PDB file of N, CA and C in Angstrom:
ATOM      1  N   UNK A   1       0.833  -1.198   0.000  1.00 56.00           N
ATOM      2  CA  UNK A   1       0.000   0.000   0.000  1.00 56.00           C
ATOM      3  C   UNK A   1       0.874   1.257   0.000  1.00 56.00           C
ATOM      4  N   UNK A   2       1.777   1.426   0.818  1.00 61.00           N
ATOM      5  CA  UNK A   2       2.903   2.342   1.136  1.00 61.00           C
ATOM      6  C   UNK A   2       2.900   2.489  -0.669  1.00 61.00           C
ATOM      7  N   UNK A   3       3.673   1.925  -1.087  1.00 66.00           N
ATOM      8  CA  UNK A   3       4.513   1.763  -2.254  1.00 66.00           C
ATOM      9  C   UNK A   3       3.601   2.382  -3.403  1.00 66.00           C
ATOM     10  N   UNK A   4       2.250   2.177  -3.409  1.00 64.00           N
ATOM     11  CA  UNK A   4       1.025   3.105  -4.660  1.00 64.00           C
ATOM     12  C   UNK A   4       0.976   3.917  -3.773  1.00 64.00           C
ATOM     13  N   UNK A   5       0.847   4.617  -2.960  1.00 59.00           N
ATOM     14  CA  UNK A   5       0.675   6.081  -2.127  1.00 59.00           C
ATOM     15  C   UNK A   5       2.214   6.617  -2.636  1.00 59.00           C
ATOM     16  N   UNK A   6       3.302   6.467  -2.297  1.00 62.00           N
ATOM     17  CA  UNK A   6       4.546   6.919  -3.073  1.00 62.00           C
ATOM     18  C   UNK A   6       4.698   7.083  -4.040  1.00 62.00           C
ATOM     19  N   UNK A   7       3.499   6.381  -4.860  1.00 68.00           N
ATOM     20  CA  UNK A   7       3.771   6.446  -6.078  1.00 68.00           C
ATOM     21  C   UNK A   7       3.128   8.196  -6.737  1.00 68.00           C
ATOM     22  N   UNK A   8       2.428   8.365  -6.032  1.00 70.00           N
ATOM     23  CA  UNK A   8       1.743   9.660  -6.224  1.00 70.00           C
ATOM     24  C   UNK A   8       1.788  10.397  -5.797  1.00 70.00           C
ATOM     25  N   UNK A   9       2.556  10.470  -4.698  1.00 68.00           N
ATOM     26  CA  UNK A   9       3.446  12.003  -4.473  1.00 68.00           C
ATOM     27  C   UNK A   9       5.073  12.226  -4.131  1.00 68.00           C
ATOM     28  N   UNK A  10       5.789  13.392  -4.295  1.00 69.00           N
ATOM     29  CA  UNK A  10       6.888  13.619  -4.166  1.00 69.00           C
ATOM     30  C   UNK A  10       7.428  13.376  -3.097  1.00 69.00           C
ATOM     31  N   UNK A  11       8.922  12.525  -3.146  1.00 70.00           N
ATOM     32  CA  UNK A  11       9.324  12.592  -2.267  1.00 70.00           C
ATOM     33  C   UNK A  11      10.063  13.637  -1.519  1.00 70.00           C
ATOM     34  N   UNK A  12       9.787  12.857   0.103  1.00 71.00           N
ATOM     35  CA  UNK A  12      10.427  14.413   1.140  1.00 71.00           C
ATOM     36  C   UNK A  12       8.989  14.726   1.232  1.00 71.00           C
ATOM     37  N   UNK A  13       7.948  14.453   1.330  1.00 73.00           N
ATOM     38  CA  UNK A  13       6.618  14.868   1.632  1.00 73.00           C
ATOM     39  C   UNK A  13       6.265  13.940   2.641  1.00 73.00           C
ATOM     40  N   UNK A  14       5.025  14.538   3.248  1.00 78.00           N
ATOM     41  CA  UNK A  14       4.256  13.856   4.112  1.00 78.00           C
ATOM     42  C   UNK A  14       3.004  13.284   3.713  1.00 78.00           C
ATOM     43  N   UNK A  15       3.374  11.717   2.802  1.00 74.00           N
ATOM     44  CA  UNK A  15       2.135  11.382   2.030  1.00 74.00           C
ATOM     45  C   UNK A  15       1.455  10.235   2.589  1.00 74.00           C
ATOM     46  N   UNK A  16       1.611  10.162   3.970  1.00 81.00           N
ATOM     47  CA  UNK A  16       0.466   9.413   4.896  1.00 81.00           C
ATOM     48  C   UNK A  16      -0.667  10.396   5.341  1.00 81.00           C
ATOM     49  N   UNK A  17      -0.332  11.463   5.651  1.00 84.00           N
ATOM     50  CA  UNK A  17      -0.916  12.614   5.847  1.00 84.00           C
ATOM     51  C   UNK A  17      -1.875  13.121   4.467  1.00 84.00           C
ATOM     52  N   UNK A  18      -1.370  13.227   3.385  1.00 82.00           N
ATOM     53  CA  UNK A  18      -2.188  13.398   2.114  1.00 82.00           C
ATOM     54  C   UNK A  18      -2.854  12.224   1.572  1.00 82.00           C
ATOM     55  N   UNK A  19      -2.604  11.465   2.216  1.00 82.00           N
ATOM     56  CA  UNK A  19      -3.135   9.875   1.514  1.00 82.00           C
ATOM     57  C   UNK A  19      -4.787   9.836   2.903  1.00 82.00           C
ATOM     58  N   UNK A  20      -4.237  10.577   3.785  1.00 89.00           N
ATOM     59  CA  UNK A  20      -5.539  10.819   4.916  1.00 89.00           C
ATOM     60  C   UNK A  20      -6.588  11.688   4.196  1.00 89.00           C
ATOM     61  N   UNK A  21      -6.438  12.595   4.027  1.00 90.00           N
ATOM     62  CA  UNK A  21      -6.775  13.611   3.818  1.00 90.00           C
ATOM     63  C   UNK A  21      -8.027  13.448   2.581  1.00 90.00           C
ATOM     64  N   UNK A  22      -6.997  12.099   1.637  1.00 89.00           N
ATOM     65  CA  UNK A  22      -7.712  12.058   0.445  1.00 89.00           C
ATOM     66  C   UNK A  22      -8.715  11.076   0.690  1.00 89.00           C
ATOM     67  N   UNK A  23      -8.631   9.797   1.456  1.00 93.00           N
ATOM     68  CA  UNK A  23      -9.860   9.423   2.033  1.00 93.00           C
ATOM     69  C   UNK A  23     -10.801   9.742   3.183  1.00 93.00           C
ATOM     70  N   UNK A  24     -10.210  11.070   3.289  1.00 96.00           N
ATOM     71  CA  UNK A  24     -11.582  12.007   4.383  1.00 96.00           C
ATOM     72  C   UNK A  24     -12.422  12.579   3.200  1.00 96.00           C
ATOM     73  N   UNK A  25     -11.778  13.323   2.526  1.00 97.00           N
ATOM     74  CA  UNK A  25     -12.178  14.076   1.200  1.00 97.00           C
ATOM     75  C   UNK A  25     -13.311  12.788   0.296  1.00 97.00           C
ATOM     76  N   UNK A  26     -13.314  11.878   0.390  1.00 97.00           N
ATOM     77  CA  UNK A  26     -13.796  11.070  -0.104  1.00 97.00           C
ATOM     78  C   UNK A  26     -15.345  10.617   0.453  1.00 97.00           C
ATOM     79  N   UNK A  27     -14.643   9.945   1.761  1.00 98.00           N
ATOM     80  CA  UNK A  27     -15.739   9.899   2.660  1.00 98.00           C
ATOM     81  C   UNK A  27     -17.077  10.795   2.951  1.00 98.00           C
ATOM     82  N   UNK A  28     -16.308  12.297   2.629  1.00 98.00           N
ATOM     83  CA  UNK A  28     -17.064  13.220   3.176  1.00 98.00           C
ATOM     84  C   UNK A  28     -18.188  13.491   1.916  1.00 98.00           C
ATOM     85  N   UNK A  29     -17.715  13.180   0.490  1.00 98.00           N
ATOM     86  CA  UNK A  29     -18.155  13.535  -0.606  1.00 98.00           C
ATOM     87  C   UNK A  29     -19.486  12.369  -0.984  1.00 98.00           C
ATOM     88  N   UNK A  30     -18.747  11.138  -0.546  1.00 97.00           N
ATOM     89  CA  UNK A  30     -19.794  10.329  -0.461  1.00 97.00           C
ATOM     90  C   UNK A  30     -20.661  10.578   0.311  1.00 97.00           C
ATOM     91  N   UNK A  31     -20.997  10.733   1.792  1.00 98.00           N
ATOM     92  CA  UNK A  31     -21.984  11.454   2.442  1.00 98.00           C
ATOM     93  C   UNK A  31     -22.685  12.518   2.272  1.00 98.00           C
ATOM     94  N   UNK A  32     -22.073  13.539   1.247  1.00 98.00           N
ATOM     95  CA  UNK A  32     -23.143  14.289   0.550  1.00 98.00           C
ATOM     96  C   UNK A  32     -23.666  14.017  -0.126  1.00 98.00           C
ATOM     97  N   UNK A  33     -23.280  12.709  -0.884  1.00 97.00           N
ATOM     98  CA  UNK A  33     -24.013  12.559  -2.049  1.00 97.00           C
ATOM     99  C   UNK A  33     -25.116  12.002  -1.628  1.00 97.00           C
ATOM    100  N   UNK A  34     -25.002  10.747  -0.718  1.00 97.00           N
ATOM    101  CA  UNK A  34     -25.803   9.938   0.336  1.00 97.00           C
ATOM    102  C   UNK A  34     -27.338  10.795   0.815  1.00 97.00           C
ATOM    103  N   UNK A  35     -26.924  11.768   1.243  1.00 95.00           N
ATOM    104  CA  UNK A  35     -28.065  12.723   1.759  1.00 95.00           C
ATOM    105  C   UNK A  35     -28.834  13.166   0.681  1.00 95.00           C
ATOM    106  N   UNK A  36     -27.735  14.010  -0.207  1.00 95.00           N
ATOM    107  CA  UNK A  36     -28.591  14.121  -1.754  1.00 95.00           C
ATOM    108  C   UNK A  36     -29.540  13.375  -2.301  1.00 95.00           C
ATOM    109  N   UNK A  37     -29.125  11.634  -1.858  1.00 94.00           N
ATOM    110  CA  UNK A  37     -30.281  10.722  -2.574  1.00 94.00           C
ATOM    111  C   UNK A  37     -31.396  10.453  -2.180  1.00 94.00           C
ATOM    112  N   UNK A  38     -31.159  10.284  -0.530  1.00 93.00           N
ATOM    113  CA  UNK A  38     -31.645  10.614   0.414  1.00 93.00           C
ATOM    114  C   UNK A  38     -33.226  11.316   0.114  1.00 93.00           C
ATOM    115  N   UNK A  39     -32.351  12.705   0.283  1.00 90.00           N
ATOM    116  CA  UNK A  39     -33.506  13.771   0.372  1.00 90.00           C
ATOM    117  C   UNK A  39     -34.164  13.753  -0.842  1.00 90.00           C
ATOM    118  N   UNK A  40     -33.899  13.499  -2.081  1.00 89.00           N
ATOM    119  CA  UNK A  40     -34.509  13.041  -3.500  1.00 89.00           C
ATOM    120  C   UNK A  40     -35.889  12.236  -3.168  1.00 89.00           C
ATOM    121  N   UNK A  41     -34.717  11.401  -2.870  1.00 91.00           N
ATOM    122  CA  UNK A  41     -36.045  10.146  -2.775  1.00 91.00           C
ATOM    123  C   UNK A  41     -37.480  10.134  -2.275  1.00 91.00           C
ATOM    124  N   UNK A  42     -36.978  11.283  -0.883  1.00 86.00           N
ATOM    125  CA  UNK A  42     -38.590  11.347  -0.143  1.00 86.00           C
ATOM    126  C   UNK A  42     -39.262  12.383  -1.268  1.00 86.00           C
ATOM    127  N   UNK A  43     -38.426  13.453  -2.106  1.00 85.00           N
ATOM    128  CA  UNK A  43     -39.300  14.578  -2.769  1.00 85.00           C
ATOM    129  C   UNK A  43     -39.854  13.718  -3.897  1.00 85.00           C
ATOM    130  N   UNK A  44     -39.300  12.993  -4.396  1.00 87.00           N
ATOM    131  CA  UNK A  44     -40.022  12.201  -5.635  1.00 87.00           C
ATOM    132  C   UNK A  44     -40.486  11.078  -5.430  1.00 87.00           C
ATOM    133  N   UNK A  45     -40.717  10.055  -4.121  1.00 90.00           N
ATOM    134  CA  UNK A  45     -41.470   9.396  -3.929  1.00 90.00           C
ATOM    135  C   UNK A  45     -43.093   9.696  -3.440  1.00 90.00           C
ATOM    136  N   UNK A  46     -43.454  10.649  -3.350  1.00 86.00           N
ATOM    137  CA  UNK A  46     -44.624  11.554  -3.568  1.00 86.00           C
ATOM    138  C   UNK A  46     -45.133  11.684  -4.739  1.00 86.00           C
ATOM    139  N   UNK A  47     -43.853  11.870  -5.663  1.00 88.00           N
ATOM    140  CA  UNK A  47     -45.138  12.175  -7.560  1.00 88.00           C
ATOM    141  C   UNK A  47     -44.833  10.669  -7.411  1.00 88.00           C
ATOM    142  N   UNK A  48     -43.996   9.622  -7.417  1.00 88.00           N
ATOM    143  CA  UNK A  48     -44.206   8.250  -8.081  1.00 88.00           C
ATOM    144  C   UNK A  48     -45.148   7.426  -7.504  1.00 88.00           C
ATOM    145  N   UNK A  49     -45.556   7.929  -6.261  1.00 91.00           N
ATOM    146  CA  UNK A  49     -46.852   7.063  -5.982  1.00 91.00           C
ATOM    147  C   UNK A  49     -48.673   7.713  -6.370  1.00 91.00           C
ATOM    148  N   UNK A  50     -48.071   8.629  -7.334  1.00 93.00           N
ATOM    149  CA  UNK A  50     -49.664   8.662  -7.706  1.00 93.00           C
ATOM    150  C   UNK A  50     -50.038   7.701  -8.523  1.00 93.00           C
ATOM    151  N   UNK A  51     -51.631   7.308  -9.019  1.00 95.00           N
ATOM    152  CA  UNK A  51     -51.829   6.400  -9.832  1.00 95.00           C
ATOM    153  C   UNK A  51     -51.500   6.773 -11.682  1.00 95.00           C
ATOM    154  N   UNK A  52     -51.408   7.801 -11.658  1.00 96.00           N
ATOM    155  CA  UNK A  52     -50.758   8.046 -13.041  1.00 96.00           C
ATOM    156  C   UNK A  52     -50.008   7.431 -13.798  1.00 96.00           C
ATOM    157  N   UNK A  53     -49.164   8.295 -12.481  1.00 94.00           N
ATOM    158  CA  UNK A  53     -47.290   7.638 -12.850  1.00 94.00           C
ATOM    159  C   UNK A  53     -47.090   6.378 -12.786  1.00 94.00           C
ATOM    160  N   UNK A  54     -48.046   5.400 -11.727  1.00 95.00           N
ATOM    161  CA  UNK A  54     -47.876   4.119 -11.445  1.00 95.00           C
ATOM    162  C   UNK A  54     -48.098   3.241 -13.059  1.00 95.00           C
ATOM    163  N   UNK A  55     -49.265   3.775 -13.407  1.00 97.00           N
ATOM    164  CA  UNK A  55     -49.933   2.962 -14.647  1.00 97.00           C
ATOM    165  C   UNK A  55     -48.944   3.601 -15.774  1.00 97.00           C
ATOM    166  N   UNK A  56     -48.162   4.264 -15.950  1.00 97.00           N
ATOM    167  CA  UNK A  56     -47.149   4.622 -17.368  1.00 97.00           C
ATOM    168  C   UNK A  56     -45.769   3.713 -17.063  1.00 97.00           C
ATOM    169  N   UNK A  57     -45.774   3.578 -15.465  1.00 96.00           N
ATOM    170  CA  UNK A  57     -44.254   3.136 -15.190  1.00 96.00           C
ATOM    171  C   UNK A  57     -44.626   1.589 -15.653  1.00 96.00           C
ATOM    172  N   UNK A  58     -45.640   0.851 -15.249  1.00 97.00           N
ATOM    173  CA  UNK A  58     -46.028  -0.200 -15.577  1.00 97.00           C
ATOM    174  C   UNK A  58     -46.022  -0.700 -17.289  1.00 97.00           C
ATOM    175  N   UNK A  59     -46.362   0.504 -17.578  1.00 98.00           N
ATOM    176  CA  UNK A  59     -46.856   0.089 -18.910  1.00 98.00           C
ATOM    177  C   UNK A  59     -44.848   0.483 -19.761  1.00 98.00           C
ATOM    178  N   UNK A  60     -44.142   1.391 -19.286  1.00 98.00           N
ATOM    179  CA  UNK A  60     -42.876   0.914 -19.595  1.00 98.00           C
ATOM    180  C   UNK A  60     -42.086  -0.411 -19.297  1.00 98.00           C
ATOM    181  N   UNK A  61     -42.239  -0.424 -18.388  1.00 98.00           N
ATOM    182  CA  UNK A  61     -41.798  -1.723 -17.839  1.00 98.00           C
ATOM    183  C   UNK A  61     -42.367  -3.066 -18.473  1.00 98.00           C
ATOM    184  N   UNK A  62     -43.583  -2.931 -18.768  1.00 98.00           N
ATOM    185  CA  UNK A  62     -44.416  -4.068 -19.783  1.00 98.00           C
ATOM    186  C   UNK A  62     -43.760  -4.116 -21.294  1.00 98.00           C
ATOM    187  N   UNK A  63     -43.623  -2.847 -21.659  1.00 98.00           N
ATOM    188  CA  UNK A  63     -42.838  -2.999 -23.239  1.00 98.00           C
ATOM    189  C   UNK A  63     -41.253  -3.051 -23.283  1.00 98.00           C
ATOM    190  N   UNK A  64     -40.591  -2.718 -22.313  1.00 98.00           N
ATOM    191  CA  UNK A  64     -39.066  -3.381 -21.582  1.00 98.00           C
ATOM    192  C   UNK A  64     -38.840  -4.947 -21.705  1.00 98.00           C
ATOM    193  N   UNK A  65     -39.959  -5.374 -21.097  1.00 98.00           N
ATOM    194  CA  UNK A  65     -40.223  -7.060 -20.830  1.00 98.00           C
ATOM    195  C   UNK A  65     -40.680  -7.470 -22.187  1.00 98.00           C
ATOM    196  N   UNK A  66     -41.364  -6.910 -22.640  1.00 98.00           N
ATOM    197  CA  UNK A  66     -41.696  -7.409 -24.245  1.00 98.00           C
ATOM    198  C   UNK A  66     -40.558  -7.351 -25.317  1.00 98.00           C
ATOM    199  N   UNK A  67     -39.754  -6.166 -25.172  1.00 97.00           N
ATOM    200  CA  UNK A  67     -38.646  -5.736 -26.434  1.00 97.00           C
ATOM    201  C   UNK A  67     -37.783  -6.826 -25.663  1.00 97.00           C
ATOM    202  N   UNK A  68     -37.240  -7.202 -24.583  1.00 97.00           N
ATOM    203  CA  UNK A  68     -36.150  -7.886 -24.130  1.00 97.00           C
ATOM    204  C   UNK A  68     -36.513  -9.473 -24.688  1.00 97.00           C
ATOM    205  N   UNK A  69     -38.169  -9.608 -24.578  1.00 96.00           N
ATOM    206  CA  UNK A  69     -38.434 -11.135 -24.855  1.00 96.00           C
ATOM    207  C   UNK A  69     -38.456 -11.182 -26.396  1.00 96.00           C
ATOM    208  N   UNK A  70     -38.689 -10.841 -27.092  1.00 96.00           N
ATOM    209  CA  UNK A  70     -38.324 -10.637 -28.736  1.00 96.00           C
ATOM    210  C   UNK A  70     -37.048 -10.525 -29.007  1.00 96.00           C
ATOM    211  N   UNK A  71     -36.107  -9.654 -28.156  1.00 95.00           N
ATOM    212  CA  UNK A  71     -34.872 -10.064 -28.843  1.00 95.00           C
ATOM    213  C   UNK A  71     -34.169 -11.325 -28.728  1.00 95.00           C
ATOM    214  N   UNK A  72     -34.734 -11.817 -27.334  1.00 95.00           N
ATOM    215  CA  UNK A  72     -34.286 -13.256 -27.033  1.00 95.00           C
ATOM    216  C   UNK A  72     -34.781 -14.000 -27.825  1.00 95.00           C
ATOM    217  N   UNK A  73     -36.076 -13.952 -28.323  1.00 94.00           N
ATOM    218  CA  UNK A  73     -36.864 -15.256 -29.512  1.00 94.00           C
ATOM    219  C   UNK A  73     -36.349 -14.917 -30.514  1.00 94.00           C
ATOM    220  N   UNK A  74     -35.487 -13.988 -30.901  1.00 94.00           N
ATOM    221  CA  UNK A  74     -35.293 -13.991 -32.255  1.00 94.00           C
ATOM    222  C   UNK A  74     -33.629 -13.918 -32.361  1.00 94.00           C
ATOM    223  N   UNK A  75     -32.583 -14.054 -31.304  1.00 91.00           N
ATOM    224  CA  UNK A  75     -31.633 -13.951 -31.117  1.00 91.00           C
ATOM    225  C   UNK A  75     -31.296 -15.468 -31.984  1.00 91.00           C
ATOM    226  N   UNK A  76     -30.149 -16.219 -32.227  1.00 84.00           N
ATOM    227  CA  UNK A  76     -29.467 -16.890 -33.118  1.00 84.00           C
ATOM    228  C   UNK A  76     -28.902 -17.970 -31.979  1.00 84.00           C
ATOM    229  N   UNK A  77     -28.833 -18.263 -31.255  1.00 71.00           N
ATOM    230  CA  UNK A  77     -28.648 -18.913 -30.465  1.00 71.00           C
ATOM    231  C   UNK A  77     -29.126 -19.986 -29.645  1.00 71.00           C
TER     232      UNK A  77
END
């Protein structure tokens, strides 16, 4: 591990310290994103449970399952 962390920064540096830094920076980015989906989810799980949206999502999902089963019956194999 040492040895790919050296590999990416100069030596005479302190690259345990930047090799920290870069999986805080990481961590932290993922947890925003986390919340982002988060908070999505509750705002648009409100329009996706009307009956509208329910009966179009269905009816995509029905011609998904249909185009996928035609290419399989007609695939060469």
């Amino acid at each position: 591990m040492s040895a790919f962390c050296r590999s990416l920064f100069r030596p005479g540096r302190r690259w345990r310290l930047w090799c920290s830094l870069m999986a805080l920076t990481h961590m932290l980015l993922g947890l925003v994103w986390n919340a982002v989906l988060i908070g999505g989810s509750h705002y648009f799980a409100r329009h996706l449970r009307q009956p509208r949206v329910l009966k179009v999502m269905d009816r995509l999902t029905g011609c998904v399952f249909i185009g996928l089963a035609a290419k399989l019956a007609l695939s060469r194999r």
